[in-house]
Each structure stands twice: as structure tokens, then as C-alpha cells.
């Protein structure tokens, strides 16, 4: 290996080390003292509940682990959005599990908590996956109620989705393992089956203090809405459990008896590991986001047997398209080529830029995958579409629009991996979050923004300089350099993969070695949902 490979490897492994540190911190939730308090109450934590529920010897992936990072600091923070979401297996059935983390503000709902819960339901709906709610929440975080209560994608949408999912026949099971208050009380009861843990679980629209204030009635919370009340008097819940593990064992038994599902029929053969060593990825991806590399080398370390059947190999070379298998699943791959390439006419094209011929090729390939019912995998390292008079006169806008059209109307499941740059309209054309990928993840080397930090800082600096000059302020070279550094530092923070993950623009920041697992589990989930409409690109300029 050469010195550049070794430097890249060191850099990228440090990035993965940083990722692991962040995830370790997130797993502490509200902190060790609050975890101990929960244990003292005879309760497991959200993560312990999920670990006990999921099949131990099977893979699982966590959605939105880094949600809320760096947000709500004036309110004490909201690690992982105060809720843990995992895709895994319960009694052999693939499921989504959602668990309120009562160590974080008693499981109260922040705005990002609602967004994360809605994302969990979205994954369940898209893939027709059973969903299990482990409820332990004090309800809406009142200091921010105006940002979570009334709008379309706020708290109430959760219950609307409960009803829609029930109508779709998607299994929903809820276990009340702590507080379940006010509007939140509807979630478990709108599920197909509801469990409640004796002495620690409670459900009521208003607690004892509010009841006293509202109607003058004196009653304790257990009598008002405990397990005995709801299992023997109101009939609100279906099962009474003696403790957390008993409730989770009951869920395992229920899920284990769910019948088989109608499959979409995506092609799968026996999984084979790549011939090329996936660990080489750390040395291939450059430390500098402006450096070139061969994306084909990455693909060969992600796909089974390193076997990639390239489509239109000699045409539109700044996008690689082709067929492969990942963990046995047949996939179509659309990937940005990150090295400078030469066209058949001898012209040089920049790596990571989408040209007219590249967009045309990608459009045709996406249509082919939809015709053959092959899931699509997008590997993003894109700086955008080519600009300039030659591209404009050549119809780059039209060709780019065709590609966006194909991505938008695609009916096969799509999965997006942001490897490096994800800038501007390139993010859209390569199936960014707005284009409904079933799962979207980023590597620690990723950057998501309208443009690079350096380019944006130059633009923003010119605006700032113009504003200062209008005020009559003189700008020295030193002042200009300070302004540039300040602007770039702020912008660089916003293009970080962690900034995107904290706001759920991606589902996770992952170790590149886990990419195959995420895509495989995603396609397996998608196989639960047969395609219900034909592929149609609508009115398309050709």
C-alpha cells in the first residue's frame, strides 16, 4: 500500500472512532444516575427493553441514534430524541421497535421526538412491517408545545398514522411500561393489542393532580389508571404483566404467531462476501473531499464476490451504473464516479459532477431496474451538475430533469449511502432524503449542503463585506481573513454528517463496514410490501 492509502486509512479510521464515541455517549441517554433511578423503580431502560425483546443472534440496525445531538441545549439536551428506534427481529419476524427513553426528561416529546416517531411509522408503513411501541413517556414537553402540538407533522399525526396503519393491516402492539399521559394515552389504545405492566404502567388522560384541580376528585394514579383498573374495569388494555420482562415475553409470544406475509419477490440467492477486502475502503476514500478516487474500487468492496456488471460502461462515465448482489439480494447501483474521466471524444470530465450523458445513462438504468423489479442503491459523492455555456446549450437542465423524474417516479425500493460530497441538485438527482429512499445513511466522511464549505464561505464573505462597506466600515486583509474563517467554521459545522443525522436528514451515520447489513435488512423489509402500481415517468421531455 502507498503512503497516500495509509494516510487515508488513518484519517477514516479516526472518523469511525469518533462515531463510536458519539454513539457510546448517546447510549447513556439521560445519564448514569437516571439509569440507576429507573432500575431502582424495577424498570429496564429503553435500550435494555429492546435488547431483551429482539432476537439476540440476528442483526439489528438503529434508526436515528444521533437525533437531537447539539439541539435543545438550553433545555438540557435531548439525546437520541428521547426515543430509541430499531429494526430487528422478534421471534424470527422482522419488526420496527419504538421505545421511549424515560431517562431523558421522563420520556417527554420534543419536536425532534415527534419527527423520529413519525419516521419509525413511515418505515413501518412503506415496508408493511409490524411495529412495537414500548411506552414510557410524560407526554409533550410543555415549554416547546407550540413546536410539537398543532401542525400536520406534529404529535397528532402519530395517532392518525395508528389509524391508517390499522386500516392497512399492519400489526401494532403497544406495551405501557411507565407513564402514558394525556394525548399520548391514545397511542397504545389505537394499537391492535395493548399490554400494561402492573404497578409501573399507567394510562390516563389527566393525572390525579389535574383531576383534583379540574373536578375536585381525590384519587391516586394507580386507582385512576393502573394495570388492574385498565385490565379488569375499563377494558382498555388486553394483558397485565408483572414486570418489564413478562411484558416483553408476552410480545414475543404474540409476534411469534403472526402469519406469513405476501412478498414483493425481490431476487435473492445465497450471500457471498466480496472478494476484495472491505477494510480497504478506509484507505481508498480520500481524507480531502476534493481529491479524486475510483468509485469502482468502493463498489467492489461492497458487492458479493466483487462482481459488478456495468451498464453502458463507455458512456456517461461520471456516473457508474450496473447490476450486482449485496448479501445475496439483486441490486441496481447508481454511483458517482469520483475520478477525472475521458469521453470517447477525448474531452475530460470532472469526477463527482453529473454531465448530460451521465444523467441520460442513469435515467435509462433506473427505468430498467423498475422494469425488472430490482431495488436501487445510490452511492453519493456528488458536487452537482455541470455548469457553463456548453452544458447549458447541450440541455443539462433537461437531462437533469429526466434523471430527477426517474428517481421521483421509481416504484422499486431505493437506498441511499452518502459516501462523500452531497451538494445541491446532485443530492436530489442521487436520491436524497426528499426522494423517499427506504433508508438513507451517511459515512463519517460525508458532507451534505448546497455547496462545499469553502465555496459557500466565499459567497457569504462577499455578502458580509458588502454589508460592512455600506455601513462605512473599512475591511483590512486581516479582518477579511478572520471573517472568512468564522463563516467557514459555522458552515462546516452545518455540512457535517452529524448535523444532518441530528435533524434526521439521514437515518444514521454508519461505519462503512456496516453498509452491506443496512442495505440487506432494508431490502428484506421492503420485500414485505408488494409493488402496487406500474412504473410511469409521466410527461417527459425527450
Short mmCIF file of C-alpha atoms in Angstrom, two decimals:
data_model
loop_
_atom_site.label_atom_id
_atom_site.label_comp_id
_atom_site.label_asym_id
_atom_site.label_seq_id
_atom_site.Cartn_x
_atom_site.Cartn_y
_atom_site.Cartn_z
CA UNK A 1 0.00 0.00 0.00
CA UNK A 2 1.27 3.53 -0.78
CA UNK A 3 1.69 6.40 1.68
CA UNK A 4 -1.50 8.13 0.45
CA UNK A 5 -3.53 4.97 1.14
CA UNK A 6 -2.09 4.79 4.66
CA UNK A 7 -2.88 8.45 5.36
CA UNK A 8 -6.44 8.00 4.12
CA UNK A 9 -6.79 4.88 6.24
CA UNK A 10 -5.61 6.65 9.39
CA UNK A 11 -7.93 9.59 8.73
CA UNK A 12 -11.04 7.48 8.07
CA UNK A 13 -10.45 5.13 10.97
CA UNK A 14 -10.20 8.15 13.26
CA UNK A 15 -13.57 9.31 11.89
CA UNK A 16 -15.08 5.91 12.72
CA UNK A 17 -13.54 6.08 16.20
CA UNK A 18 -15.21 9.47 16.70
CA UNK A 19 -18.52 7.94 15.54
CA UNK A 20 -18.22 5.16 18.12
CA UNK A 21 -17.53 7.68 20.90
CA UNK A 22 -20.63 9.66 19.97
CA UNK A 23 -22.77 6.53 19.88
CA UNK A 24 -21.42 5.37 23.25
CA UNK A 25 -22.41 8.73 24.75
CA UNK A 26 -25.87 8.58 23.20
CA UNK A 27 -26.48 5.13 24.70
CA UNK A 28 -26.26 6.65 28.18
CA UNK A 29 -29.47 8.54 27.47
CA UNK A 30 -30.11 11.00 30.29
CA UNK A 31 -27.05 9.79 32.20
CA UNK A 32 -25.97 7.05 34.59
CA UNK A 33 -27.81 8.48 37.62
CA UNK A 34 -31.14 8.45 35.75
CA UNK A 35 -30.49 4.92 34.53
CA UNK A 36 -29.90 3.86 38.14
CA UNK A 37 -33.12 5.60 39.18
CA UNK A 38 -35.05 3.67 36.54
CA UNK A 39 -33.54 0.39 37.76
CA UNK A 40 -34.49 1.30 41.33
CA UNK A 41 -38.11 1.55 40.17
CA UNK A 42 -37.89 -2.03 38.91
CA UNK A 43 -37.82 -0.90 35.27
CA UNK A 44 -35.45 -1.66 32.42
CA UNK A 45 -34.17 1.22 30.31
CA UNK A 46 -35.41 1.70 26.74
CA UNK A 47 -32.29 0.10 25.29
CA UNK A 48 -32.41 -2.80 27.74
CA UNK A 49 -36.04 -3.43 26.83
CA UNK A 50 -35.24 -3.51 23.12
CA UNK A 51 -32.20 -5.74 23.67
CA UNK A 52 -34.34 -8.21 25.63
CA UNK A 53 -37.11 -8.17 23.03
CA UNK A 54 -35.03 -8.60 19.86
CA UNK A 55 -33.62 -11.95 18.77
CA UNK A 56 -30.07 -11.89 20.12
CA UNK A 57 -28.40 -13.84 17.32
CA UNK A 58 -29.86 -11.80 14.46
CA UNK A 59 -28.81 -8.42 13.04
CA UNK A 60 -30.46 -5.17 14.01
CA UNK A 61 -29.99 -1.55 12.94
CA UNK A 62 -30.77 1.62 14.87
CA UNK A 63 -32.65 4.44 13.18
CA UNK A 64 -31.81 7.97 14.27
CA UNK A 65 -29.39 7.17 17.11
CA UNK A 66 -27.79 10.61 16.74
CA UNK A 67 -31.06 12.53 16.51
CA UNK A 68 -31.14 15.64 18.70
CA UNK A 69 -27.35 15.91 19.06
CA UNK A 70 -26.44 19.56 19.66
CA UNK A 71 -30.09 20.58 19.80
CA UNK A 72 -32.20 21.96 22.68
CA UNK A 73 -29.11 22.67 24.79
CA UNK A 74 -30.95 25.48 26.56
CA UNK A 75 -33.42 22.80 27.74
CA UNK A 76 -30.73 20.35 28.84
CA UNK A 77 -30.49 18.47 25.55
CA UNK A 78 -32.43 15.56 24.12
CA UNK A 79 -30.10 12.56 23.48
CA UNK A 80 -31.35 10.36 20.64
CA UNK A 81 -34.50 12.46 20.59
CA UNK A 82 -35.65 10.81 23.81
CA UNK A 83 -36.75 7.70 21.93
CA UNK A 84 -34.93 4.61 20.65
CA UNK A 85 -35.93 3.09 17.29
CA UNK A 86 -34.56 -0.18 15.96
CA UNK A 87 -35.26 -2.52 13.07
CA UNK A 88 -34.65 -6.11 14.11
CA UNK A 89 -36.29 -9.49 14.60
CA UNK A 90 -38.78 -10.60 17.24
CA UNK A 91 -39.45 -14.34 17.32
CA UNK A 92 -37.99 -14.50 13.81
CA UNK A 93 -40.24 -11.74 12.41
CA UNK A 94 -38.69 -8.52 11.13
CA UNK A 95 -40.17 -5.58 13.09
CA UNK A 96 -39.75 -1.92 14.00
CA UNK A 97 -39.45 -1.29 17.74
CA UNK A 98 -40.01 2.17 19.25
CA UNK A 99 -39.13 2.72 22.94
CA UNK A 100 -39.49 5.99 24.87
CA UNK A 101 -36.36 6.74 26.90
CA UNK A 102 -37.65 7.80 30.32
CA UNK A 103 -34.11 8.80 31.39
CA UNK A 104 -34.44 11.80 29.03
CA UNK A 105 -36.88 14.33 30.51
CA UNK A 106 -39.14 11.44 31.68
CA UNK A 107 -39.60 10.44 28.04
CA UNK A 108 -41.21 13.78 27.16
CA UNK A 109 -41.74 14.59 23.49
CA UNK A 110 -39.59 17.33 21.93
CA UNK A 111 -40.24 18.41 18.32
CA UNK A 112 -37.49 16.08 17.08
CA UNK A 113 -39.06 13.23 19.10
CA UNK A 114 -42.23 13.54 17.07
CA UNK A 115 -40.24 13.63 13.84
CA UNK A 116 -38.37 10.47 14.81
CA UNK A 117 -41.56 8.64 15.81
CA UNK A 118 -43.14 9.61 12.51
CA UNK A 119 -40.07 8.29 10.69
CA UNK A 120 -40.44 4.95 12.50
CA UNK A 121 -44.08 4.77 11.43
CA UNK A 122 -43.12 5.77 7.88
CA UNK A 123 -40.69 2.85 7.67
CA UNK A 124 -43.36 0.52 9.02
CA UNK A 125 -45.93 1.80 6.51
CA UNK A 126 -43.63 1.72 3.46
CA UNK A 127 -42.48 -1.81 4.23
CA UNK A 128 -45.64 -3.20 5.88
CA UNK A 129 -43.54 -4.14 8.91
CA UNK A 130 -45.11 -4.90 12.31
CA UNK A 131 -44.35 -2.11 14.79
CA UNK A 132 -44.00 -2.43 18.56
CA UNK A 133 -44.28 0.57 20.90
CA UNK A 134 -42.69 0.37 24.35
CA UNK A 135 -44.38 3.34 26.02
CA UNK A 136 -42.87 5.24 28.96
CA UNK A 137 -43.47 8.94 28.44
CA UNK A 138 -44.65 12.02 30.30
CA UNK A 139 -46.16 13.37 27.07
CA UNK A 140 -45.46 16.65 25.26
CA UNK A 141 -42.54 18.74 26.57
CA UNK A 142 -44.65 21.72 27.58
CA UNK A 143 -42.03 24.52 27.20
CA UNK A 144 -41.97 23.70 23.47
CA UNK A 145 -45.61 22.72 22.98
CA UNK A 146 -46.10 25.25 20.18
CA UNK A 147 -43.50 23.40 18.08
CA UNK A 148 -44.96 19.93 18.58
CA UNK A 149 -48.71 20.13 19.10
CA UNK A 150 -50.86 21.52 16.27
CA UNK A 151 -49.23 21.15 12.84
CA UNK A 152 -49.61 18.39 10.25
CA UNK A 153 -46.32 16.64 11.03
CA UNK A 154 -46.61 17.14 14.80
CA UNK A 155 -47.76 14.95 17.70
CA UNK A 156 -51.29 14.32 16.44
CA UNK A 157 -50.01 12.76 13.22
CA UNK A 158 -48.80 9.79 15.29
CA UNK A 159 -52.37 8.79 16.17
CA UNK A 160 -53.65 9.48 12.67
CA UNK A 161 -50.96 7.05 11.46
CA UNK A 162 -52.06 4.49 14.08
CA UNK A 163 -55.49 4.51 12.48
CA UNK A 164 -54.19 4.42 8.89
CA UNK A 165 -51.81 1.54 9.70
CA UNK A 166 -54.61 -0.42 11.34
CA UNK A 167 -56.67 0.00 8.18
CA UNK A 168 -53.71 -1.27 6.15
CA UNK A 169 -53.48 -4.40 8.28
CA UNK A 170 -50.07 -3.53 9.73
CA UNK A 171 -49.67 -5.17 13.14
CA UNK A 172 -49.22 -2.69 16.01
CA UNK A 173 -48.52 -3.83 19.55
CA UNK A 174 -48.03 -1.47 22.50
CA UNK A 175 -46.72 -2.14 25.98
CA UNK A 176 -47.31 0.55 28.61
CA UNK A 177 -44.21 0.25 30.80
CA UNK A 178 -44.37 3.60 32.59
CA UNK A 179 -46.31 6.82 32.21
CA UNK A 180 -48.76 7.20 29.35
CA UNK A 181 -50.41 10.57 29.75
CA UNK A 182 -52.94 12.85 28.02
CA UNK A 183 -52.91 12.66 24.21
CA UNK A 184 -50.17 10.05 24.38
CA UNK A 185 -52.68 7.69 26.00
CA UNK A 186 -54.26 7.16 22.59
CA UNK A 187 -51.18 5.55 21.02
CA UNK A 188 -51.32 2.20 22.85
CA UNK A 189 -55.08 2.04 22.70
CA UNK A 190 -55.10 2.67 18.95
CA UNK A 191 -52.74 -0.28 18.54
CA UNK A 192 -54.10 -3.77 17.81
CA UNK A 193 -53.16 -5.11 21.23
CA UNK A 194 -52.05 -3.35 24.40
CA UNK A 195 -50.18 -4.59 27.46
CA UNK A 196 -49.58 -2.81 30.75
CA UNK A 197 -47.04 -3.52 33.49
CA UNK A 198 -48.50 -3.79 37.00
CA UNK A 199 -47.57 -1.00 39.43
CA UNK A 200 -45.23 0.82 37.00
CA UNK A 201 -47.50 1.33 33.97
CA UNK A 202 -50.34 3.84 33.98
CA UNK A 203 -52.69 5.34 31.39
CA UNK A 204 -54.91 8.37 31.86
CA UNK A 205 -55.99 11.49 30.03
CA UNK A 206 -55.31 13.51 33.18
CA UNK A 207 -53.30 12.53 36.26
CA UNK A 208 -54.52 12.70 39.84
CA UNK A 209 -53.32 16.29 40.41
CA UNK A 210 -55.12 17.58 37.34
CA UNK A 211 -58.25 15.60 38.20
CA UNK A 212 -58.24 17.22 41.65
CA UNK A 213 -57.82 20.68 40.12
CA UNK A 214 -60.43 20.12 37.39
CA UNK A 215 -63.27 18.36 39.17
CA UNK A 216 -62.21 18.18 42.84
CA UNK A 217 -61.97 14.37 42.91
CA UNK A 218 -59.36 12.81 45.24
CA UNK A 219 -57.83 9.69 43.68
CA UNK A 220 -54.35 8.18 43.36
CA UNK A 221 -52.76 7.45 39.98
CA UNK A 222 -52.79 3.67 40.40
CA UNK A 223 -56.53 3.56 41.07
CA UNK A 224 -57.14 6.14 38.35
CA UNK A 225 -55.27 4.39 35.57
CA UNK A 226 -53.08 1.49 36.71
CA UNK A 227 -52.88 -2.06 35.35
CA UNK A 228 -55.70 -3.51 37.46
CA UNK A 229 -58.03 -0.66 36.54
CA UNK A 230 -57.47 -0.99 32.82
CA UNK A 231 -57.33 -4.79 32.63
CA UNK A 232 -60.26 -5.53 34.96
CA UNK A 233 -62.53 -2.46 34.99
CA UNK A 234 -62.16 -0.26 31.90
CA UNK A 235 -61.04 -2.99 29.49
CA UNK A 236 -58.64 -0.50 27.90
CA UNK A 237 -55.68 -2.93 27.96
CA UNK A 238 -55.55 -6.59 26.96
CA UNK A 239 -52.75 -8.06 29.09
CA UNK A 240 -51.40 -7.36 32.58
CA UNK A 241 -47.69 -8.11 33.06
CA UNK A 242 -45.96 -8.48 36.40
CA UNK A 243 -42.79 -6.70 35.23
CA UNK A 244 -40.97 -5.47 32.12
CA UNK A 245 -39.61 -8.88 31.12
CA UNK A 246 -43.02 -10.51 31.49
CA UNK A 247 -44.50 -7.88 29.17
CA UNK A 248 -41.73 -8.36 26.61
CA UNK A 249 -42.11 -12.17 26.77
CA UNK A 250 -45.82 -11.75 26.03
CA UNK A 251 -44.97 -9.61 22.99
CA UNK A 252 -42.57 -12.29 21.76
CA UNK A 253 -45.36 -14.88 22.02
CA UNK A 254 -47.84 -12.67 20.15
CA UNK A 255 -45.41 -11.81 17.34
CA UNK A 256 -44.32 -15.43 17.04
CA UNK A 257 -47.86 -16.37 15.97
CA UNK A 258 -48.27 -13.75 13.22
CA UNK A 259 -48.92 -15.37 9.85
CA UNK A 260 -46.65 -15.11 6.82
CA UNK A 261 -46.75 -12.06 4.55
CA UNK A 262 -47.21 -11.58 0.83
CA UNK A 263 -43.76 -10.95 -0.64
CA UNK A 264 -42.74 -8.39 -3.23
CA UNK A 265 -40.50 -11.01 -4.80
CA UNK A 266 -37.11 -9.30 -4.98
CA UNK A 267 -34.45 -11.70 -6.22
CA UNK A 268 -32.13 -13.26 -3.65
CA UNK A 269 -29.54 -16.02 -3.82
CA UNK A 270 -27.04 -17.27 -1.29
CA UNK A 271 -24.99 -14.40 0.16
CA UNK A 272 -21.30 -14.30 -0.70
CA UNK A 273 -18.70 -11.95 0.78
CA UNK A 274 -16.81 -9.54 -1.51
CA UNK A 275 -13.55 -10.92 -2.92
CA UNK A 276 -11.92 -7.55 -2.29
CA UNK A 277 -11.32 -6.67 1.36
CA UNK A 278 -13.99 -4.21 2.64
CA UNK A 279 -11.45 -2.82 5.12
CA UNK A 280 -9.63 -1.30 2.12
CA UNK A 281 -12.43 1.27 1.94
CA UNK A 282 -10.70 3.26 4.68
CA UNK A 283 -7.61 3.68 2.51
CA UNK A 284 -9.49 4.38 -0.72
CA UNK A 285 -11.80 7.19 0.42
CA UNK A 286 -9.58 10.30 0.45
CA UNK A 287 -9.03 12.40 3.54
CA UNK A 288 -9.64 15.53 1.44
CA UNK A 289 -13.11 15.87 -0.07
CA UNK A 290 -11.59 17.49 -3.17
CA UNK A 291 -9.30 14.54 -4.01
CA UNK A 292 -10.16 12.03 -6.73
CA UNK A 293 -10.61 8.25 -6.38
CA UNK A 294 -12.16 5.39 -8.31
CA UNK A 295 -15.70 4.64 -7.06
CA UNK A 296 -15.49 1.24 -8.74
CA UNK A 297 -12.97 0.26 -6.06
CA UNK A 298 -15.60 1.05 -3.40
CA UNK A 299 -18.31 -0.91 -5.23
CA UNK A 300 -16.03 -3.95 -5.48
CA UNK A 301 -15.74 -3.94 -1.68
CA UNK A 302 -19.50 -3.71 -1.11
CA UNK A 303 -20.94 -6.28 -3.52
CA UNK A 304 -20.98 -10.07 -3.42
CA UNK A 305 -17.87 -11.65 -4.97
CA UNK A 306 -16.85 -8.11 -6.03
CA UNK A 307 -18.91 -8.83 -9.15
CA UNK A 308 -20.33 -5.68 -10.78
CA UNK A 309 -21.97 -5.95 -14.21
CA UNK A 310 -21.51 -2.43 -15.57
CA UNK A 311 -24.24 -0.90 -17.74
CA UNK A 312 -23.18 1.47 -20.57
CA UNK A 313 -19.59 1.29 -19.35
CA UNK A 314 -18.15 3.55 -22.03
CA UNK A 315 -20.87 6.22 -21.91
CA UNK A 316 -21.66 8.90 -19.33
CA UNK A 317 -18.61 7.95 -17.29
CA UNK A 318 -19.10 10.30 -14.32
CA UNK A 319 -21.92 8.05 -13.14
CA UNK A 320 -21.39 4.31 -12.75
CA UNK A 321 -24.45 2.12 -13.28
CA UNK A 322 -24.71 -1.65 -13.11
CA UNK A 323 -26.08 -4.80 -11.54
CA UNK A 324 -24.71 -6.64 -8.54
CA UNK A 325 -25.74 -8.53 -5.41
CA UNK A 326 -25.50 -7.37 -1.82
CA UNK A 327 -25.85 -10.12 0.78
CA UNK A 328 -27.50 -12.20 -1.94
CA UNK A 329 -30.05 -9.54 -2.95
CA UNK A 330 -30.04 -8.39 -6.58
CA UNK A 331 -29.50 -4.61 -6.77
CA UNK A 332 -29.02 -1.91 -9.35
CA UNK A 333 -26.28 0.53 -8.36
CA UNK A 334 -26.12 4.20 -9.37
CA UNK A 335 -22.84 5.73 -8.16
CA UNK A 336 -20.96 8.96 -8.75
CA UNK A 337 -17.54 8.34 -10.29
CA UNK A 338 -15.04 10.45 -8.37
CA UNK A 339 -12.10 10.45 -10.75
CA UNK A 340 -11.49 12.57 -13.84
CA UNK A 341 -12.64 10.63 -16.91
CA UNK A 342 -12.12 10.98 -20.65
CA UNK A 343 -15.04 10.80 -23.08
CA UNK A 344 -14.90 8.97 -26.41
CA UNK A 345 -14.35 12.39 -27.99
CA UNK A 346 -11.23 12.87 -25.88
CA UNK A 347 -12.78 15.51 -23.62
CA UNK A 348 -12.03 15.49 -19.89
CA UNK A 349 -14.90 15.42 -17.39
CA UNK A 350 -14.59 16.20 -13.68
CA UNK A 351 -15.19 13.41 -11.19
CA UNK A 352 -18.27 13.79 -8.98
CA UNK A 353 -20.02 16.08 -11.49
CA UNK A 354 -23.15 14.99 -13.36
CA UNK A 355 -22.96 15.70 -17.11
CA UNK A 356 -25.77 15.36 -19.67
CA UNK A 357 -24.61 11.94 -20.85
CA UNK A 358 -24.28 10.71 -17.25
CA UNK A 359 -27.80 11.86 -16.41
CA UNK A 360 -29.17 10.25 -19.57
CA UNK A 361 -27.48 6.95 -18.71
CA UNK A 362 -28.72 6.99 -15.12
CA UNK A 363 -32.28 7.72 -16.27
CA UNK A 364 -32.27 4.76 -18.62
CA UNK A 365 -30.77 2.46 -15.99
CA UNK A 366 -33.28 3.48 -13.30
CA UNK A 367 -36.11 2.75 -15.75
CA UNK A 368 -34.60 -0.67 -16.50
CA UNK A 369 -34.40 -1.56 -12.79
CA UNK A 370 -38.05 -0.60 -12.37
CA UNK A 371 -38.95 -2.75 -15.37
CA UNK A 372 -37.09 -5.74 -13.87
CA UNK A 373 -38.22 -5.15 -10.26
CA UNK A 374 -34.66 -4.67 -8.96
CA UNK A 375 -34.06 -2.46 -5.87
CA UNK A 376 -31.83 0.57 -6.41
CA UNK A 377 -28.77 1.58 -4.39
CA UNK A 378 -27.41 5.13 -4.78
CA UNK A 379 -23.81 5.80 -3.74
CA UNK A 380 -23.44 9.56 -3.42
CA UNK A 381 -20.27 11.56 -3.85
CA UNK A 382 -21.54 14.39 -5.98
CA UNK A 383 -20.73 18.08 -6.29
CA UNK A 384 -23.67 18.83 -8.61
CA UNK A 385 -24.50 19.17 -12.29
CA UNK A 386 -22.03 20.61 -14.80
CA UNK A 387 -22.40 24.36 -15.43
CA UNK A 388 -21.28 26.69 -18.22
CA UNK A 389 -22.46 27.60 -21.70
CA UNK A 390 -21.53 24.28 -23.28
CA UNK A 391 -23.59 22.33 -20.74
CA UNK A 392 -26.49 24.77 -20.82
CA UNK A 393 -26.63 24.72 -24.63
CA UNK A 394 -26.39 20.93 -24.51
CA UNK A 395 -29.53 20.72 -22.39
CA UNK A 396 -28.09 19.82 -18.98
CA UNK A 397 -31.26 21.13 -17.28
CA UNK A 398 -33.44 18.89 -19.43
CA UNK A 399 -31.25 15.82 -18.90
CA UNK A 400 -31.00 16.52 -15.18
CA UNK A 401 -34.79 16.87 -15.01
CA UNK A 402 -35.18 13.47 -16.69
CA UNK A 403 -32.98 11.87 -14.05
CA UNK A 404 -34.85 13.56 -11.20
CA UNK A 405 -38.11 12.44 -12.83
CA UNK A 406 -36.94 8.82 -12.96
CA UNK A 407 -35.81 8.87 -9.32
CA UNK A 408 -39.07 10.51 -8.22
CA UNK A 409 -41.34 8.05 -10.00
CA UNK A 410 -39.32 4.93 -9.23
CA UNK A 411 -41.52 2.25 -7.68
CA UNK A 412 -38.81 -0.17 -6.57
CA UNK A 413 -37.29 0.42 -3.13
CA UNK A 414 -34.37 2.87 -3.10
CA UNK A 415 -31.46 3.01 -0.66
CA UNK A 416 -29.00 5.88 -0.42
CA UNK A 417 -25.49 5.89 1.00
CA UNK A 418 -23.75 9.27 1.26
CA UNK A 419 -20.07 8.42 0.99
CA UNK A 420 -18.60 11.87 0.42
CA UNK A 421 -19.99 15.07 -1.06
CA UNK A 422 -23.74 15.53 -1.38
CA UNK A 423 -24.14 19.03 -2.77
CA UNK A 424 -27.01 20.96 -4.32
CA UNK A 425 -29.14 19.40 -7.01
CA UNK A 426 -26.76 16.45 -7.09
CA UNK A 427 -28.24 15.40 -3.74
CA UNK A 428 -31.70 15.41 -5.33
CA UNK A 429 -30.80 13.52 -8.50
CA UNK A 430 -28.94 10.88 -6.47
CA UNK A 431 -31.99 10.17 -4.29
CA UNK A 432 -31.56 12.48 -1.30
CA UNK A 433 -33.99 12.39 1.62
CA UNK A 434 -36.66 14.33 -0.31
CA UNK A 435 -36.93 11.45 -2.82
CA UNK A 436 -38.12 8.80 -0.36
CA UNK A 437 -35.27 6.33 -0.06
CA UNK A 438 -36.41 3.48 2.19
CA UNK A 439 -33.22 4.07 4.19
CA UNK A 440 -30.59 6.80 3.84
CA UNK A 441 -27.28 6.64 5.69
CA UNK A 442 -24.02 8.58 5.66
CA UNK A 443 -20.44 7.52 6.22
CA UNK A 444 -18.38 9.66 8.62
CA UNK A 445 -16.63 11.10 5.52
CA UNK A 446 -19.90 12.59 4.20
CA UNK A 447 -20.83 16.25 3.71
CA UNK A 448 -24.38 17.43 2.94
CA UNK A 449 -25.03 21.01 1.83
CA UNK A 450 -25.95 23.32 -1.03
CA UNK A 451 -22.23 23.65 -1.79
CA UNK A 452 -18.85 22.98 -0.16
CA UNK A 453 -17.82 24.91 2.93
CA UNK A 454 -15.05 26.68 1.05
CA UNK A 455 -17.31 27.81 -1.81
CA UNK A 456 -20.14 28.84 0.49
CA UNK A 457 -17.79 30.79 2.76
CA UNK A 458 -16.50 32.78 -0.25
CA UNK A 459 -20.05 33.68 -1.31
CA UNK A 460 -21.15 34.56 2.21
CA UNK A 461 -17.97 36.59 2.75
CA UNK A 462 -18.76 38.76 -0.28
CA UNK A 463 -22.24 39.42 1.11
CA UNK A 464 -20.81 40.27 4.54
CA UNK A 465 -18.17 42.58 3.05
CA UNK A 466 -20.80 44.40 1.00
CA UNK A 467 -22.91 44.89 4.11
CA UNK A 468 -19.99 46.25 6.14
CA UNK A 469 -18.95 48.65 3.36
CA UNK A 470 -22.47 50.09 3.25
CA UNK A 471 -22.08 50.82 6.95
CA UNK A 472 -18.83 52.65 6.19
CA UNK A 473 -16.55 50.10 7.83
CA UNK A 474 -13.07 49.53 6.42
CA UNK A 475 -12.11 45.88 5.84
CA UNK A 476 -8.45 45.03 6.19
CA UNK A 477 -6.91 41.81 4.88
CA UNK A 478 -6.66 40.55 8.46
CA UNK A 479 -10.32 41.36 9.12
CA UNK A 480 -11.32 39.67 5.86
CA UNK A 481 -9.38 36.51 6.78
CA UNK A 482 -10.98 36.44 10.24
CA UNK A 483 -14.44 36.84 8.72
CA UNK A 484 -13.79 34.05 6.22
CA UNK A 485 -12.59 31.64 8.93
CA UNK A 486 -15.58 32.47 11.14
CA UNK A 487 -18.08 31.97 8.31
CA UNK A 488 -16.41 28.77 7.11
CA UNK A 489 -16.32 27.29 10.64
CA UNK A 490 -20.06 27.90 11.04
CA UNK A 491 -20.85 26.46 7.62
CA UNK A 492 -18.54 23.45 8.08
CA UNK A 493 -20.48 22.54 11.21
CA UNK A 494 -23.69 22.54 9.20
CA UNK A 495 -22.34 20.29 6.44
CA UNK A 496 -21.15 17.66 8.94
CA UNK A 497 -22.87 14.26 8.69
CA UNK A 498 -23.71 14.62 12.39
CA UNK A 499 -25.60 17.86 11.80
CA UNK A 500 -27.68 16.03 9.19
CA UNK A 501 -28.19 12.98 11.41
CA UNK A 502 -29.26 15.08 14.41
CA UNK A 503 -32.09 16.52 12.31
CA UNK A 504 -32.99 13.17 10.74
CA UNK A 505 -31.98 14.22 7.24
CA UNK A 506 -30.29 10.82 7.27
CA UNK A 507 -31.29 7.74 9.26
CA UNK A 508 -27.79 7.18 10.64
CA UNK A 509 -24.08 7.80 10.40
CA UNK A 510 -22.59 4.34 9.99
CA UNK A 511 -19.28 2.52 9.87
CA UNK A 512 -18.70 1.81 6.14
CA UNK A 513 -18.22 -1.86 7.01
CA UNK A 514 -21.90 -1.99 8.09
CA UNK A 515 -23.19 -0.78 4.71
CA UNK A 516 -24.00 -4.27 3.42
CA UNK A 517 -26.02 -5.04 6.56
CA UNK A 518 -28.10 -1.85 6.25
CA UNK A 519 -28.90 -2.45 2.58
CA UNK A 520 -29.66 -6.14 3.10
CA UNK A 521 -32.01 -5.54 6.04
CA UNK A 522 -33.62 -2.69 4.11
CA UNK A 523 -34.38 -4.87 1.09
CA UNK A 524 -35.64 -7.67 3.32
CA UNK A 525 -38.01 -5.16 4.93
CA UNK A 526 -39.10 -3.86 1.51
CA UNK A 527 -39.88 -7.43 0.44
CA UNK A 528 -42.87 -7.28 2.85
CA UNK A 529 -44.58 -4.69 0.61
CA UNK A 530 -45.55 -5.80 -2.91
CA UNK A 531 -45.43 -3.09 -5.58
CA UNK A 532 -48.96 -1.78 -6.15
CA UNK A 533 -48.59 0.47 -9.21
CA UNK A 534 -46.76 0.40 -12.55
CA UNK A 535 -43.67 2.49 -13.26
CA UNK A 536 -44.64 5.64 -15.16
CA UNK A 537 -42.42 8.68 -15.67
CA UNK A 538 -45.31 10.89 -16.71
CA UNK A 539 -44.80 13.68 -19.24
CA UNK A 540 -41.10 13.62 -20.05
CA UNK A 541 -39.16 15.86 -22.42
CA UNK A 542 -37.08 13.62 -24.66
#
